[in-house]
Amino acid sequence: MQSDHGAGPAPGSAAPAAPSARNGVRAANWAAVIIAYIVLFIVVVALGTHVIKDRAEH
């Protein structure tokens, strides 16, 4: 019962025997988060400049 509950929500915490693998997963997660934030920032800036140009024309 205990292992079933532990494997569900947090698969990373279920493998304490391989810290290097966990660090790799953590680094990959950080890279994905950073890339997502950069893409989001670019999209927001592009939309913002588009809206500003749109309002400037009208």
PDB file of C-alpha atoms in Angstrom, residues 8-53:
ATOM      1  CA  GLY A   8       1.819   8.104  -7.736  1.00  0.00           C
ATOM      2  CA  PRO A   9       2.316  11.814  -7.059  1.00  0.00           C
ATOM      3  CA  ALA A  10       6.121  12.042  -6.873  1.00  0.00           C
ATOM      4  CA  PRO A  11       8.033   9.521  -9.019  1.00  0.00           C
ATOM      5  CA  GLY A  12      11.285  11.440  -8.482  1.00  0.00           C
ATOM      6  CA  SER A  13      11.220  11.000  -4.711  1.00  0.00           C
ATOM      7  CA  ALA A  14      10.668   7.246  -5.117  1.00  0.00           C
ATOM      8  CA  ALA A  15      14.305   6.708  -6.240  1.00  0.00           C
ATOM      9  CA  PRO A  16      16.652   7.905  -3.463  1.00  0.00           C
ATOM     10  CA  ALA A  17      19.289   5.352  -4.542  1.00  0.00           C
ATOM     11  CA  ALA A  18      20.208   7.337  -7.690  1.00  0.00           C
ATOM     12  CA  PRO A  19      20.936  10.949  -6.713  1.00  0.00           C
ATOM     13  CA  SER A  20      22.771  11.654  -9.974  1.00  0.00           C
ATOM     14  CA  ALA A  21      19.725  10.644 -12.008  1.00  0.00           C
ATOM     15  CA  ARG A  22      17.509  12.806  -9.808  1.00  0.00           C
ATOM     16  CA  ASN A  23      19.868  15.749 -10.262  1.00  0.00           C
ATOM     17  CA  GLY A  24      19.750  15.232 -14.027  1.00  0.00           C
ATOM     18  CA  VAL A  25      15.954  15.194 -13.982  1.00  0.00           C
ATOM     19  CA  ARG A  26      15.954  18.273 -11.770  1.00  0.00           C
ATOM     20  CA  ALA A  27      18.321  20.082 -14.162  1.00  0.00           C
ATOM     21  CA  ALA A  28      16.145  19.090 -17.125  1.00  0.00           C
ATOM     22  CA  ASN A  29      13.069  20.379 -15.290  1.00  0.00           C
ATOM     23  CA  TRP A  30      14.828  23.682 -14.548  1.00  0.00           C
ATOM     24  CA  ALA A  31      15.861  23.984 -18.210  1.00  0.00           C
ATOM     25  CA  ALA A  32      12.289  23.312 -19.322  1.00  0.00           C
ATOM     26  CA  VAL A  33      10.938  25.909 -16.869  1.00  0.00           C
ATOM     27  CA  ILE A  34      13.500  28.499 -17.979  1.00  0.00           C
ATOM     28  CA  ILE A  35      12.757  27.844 -21.667  1.00  0.00           C
ATOM     29  CA  ALA A  36       9.022  28.073 -20.983  1.00  0.00           C
ATOM     30  CA  TYR A  37       9.490  31.415 -19.190  1.00  0.00           C
ATOM     31  CA  ILE A  38      11.645  32.756 -22.042  1.00  0.00           C
ATOM     32  CA  VAL A  39       9.061  31.704 -24.640  1.00  0.00           C
ATOM     33  CA  LEU A  40       6.266  33.188 -22.530  1.00  0.00           C
ATOM     34  CA  PHE A  41       8.234  36.431 -22.154  1.00  0.00           C
ATOM     35  CA  ILE A  42       8.822  36.631 -25.919  1.00  0.00           C
ATOM     36  CA  VAL A  43       5.137  35.991 -26.620  1.00  0.00           C
ATOM     37  CA  VAL A  44       4.057  38.645 -24.089  1.00  0.00           C
ATOM     38  CA  VAL A  45       6.509  41.190 -25.516  1.00  0.00           C
ATOM     39  CA  ALA A  46       5.436  40.430 -29.086  1.00  0.00           C
ATOM     40  CA  LEU A  47       1.748  40.730 -28.199  1.00  0.00           C
ATOM     41  CA  GLY A  48       2.424  43.900 -26.194  1.00  0.00           C
ATOM     42  CA  THR A  49       4.279  45.610 -29.031  1.00  0.00           C
ATOM     43  CA  HIS A  50       1.592  44.493 -31.486  1.00  0.00           C
ATOM     44  CA  VAL A  51      -1.152  45.974 -29.291  1.00  0.00           C
ATOM     45  CA  ILE A  52       0.817  49.202 -28.809  1.00  0.00           C
ATOM     46  CA  LYS A  53       1.355  49.546 -32.576  1.00  0.00           C
TER      47      LYS A  53
END
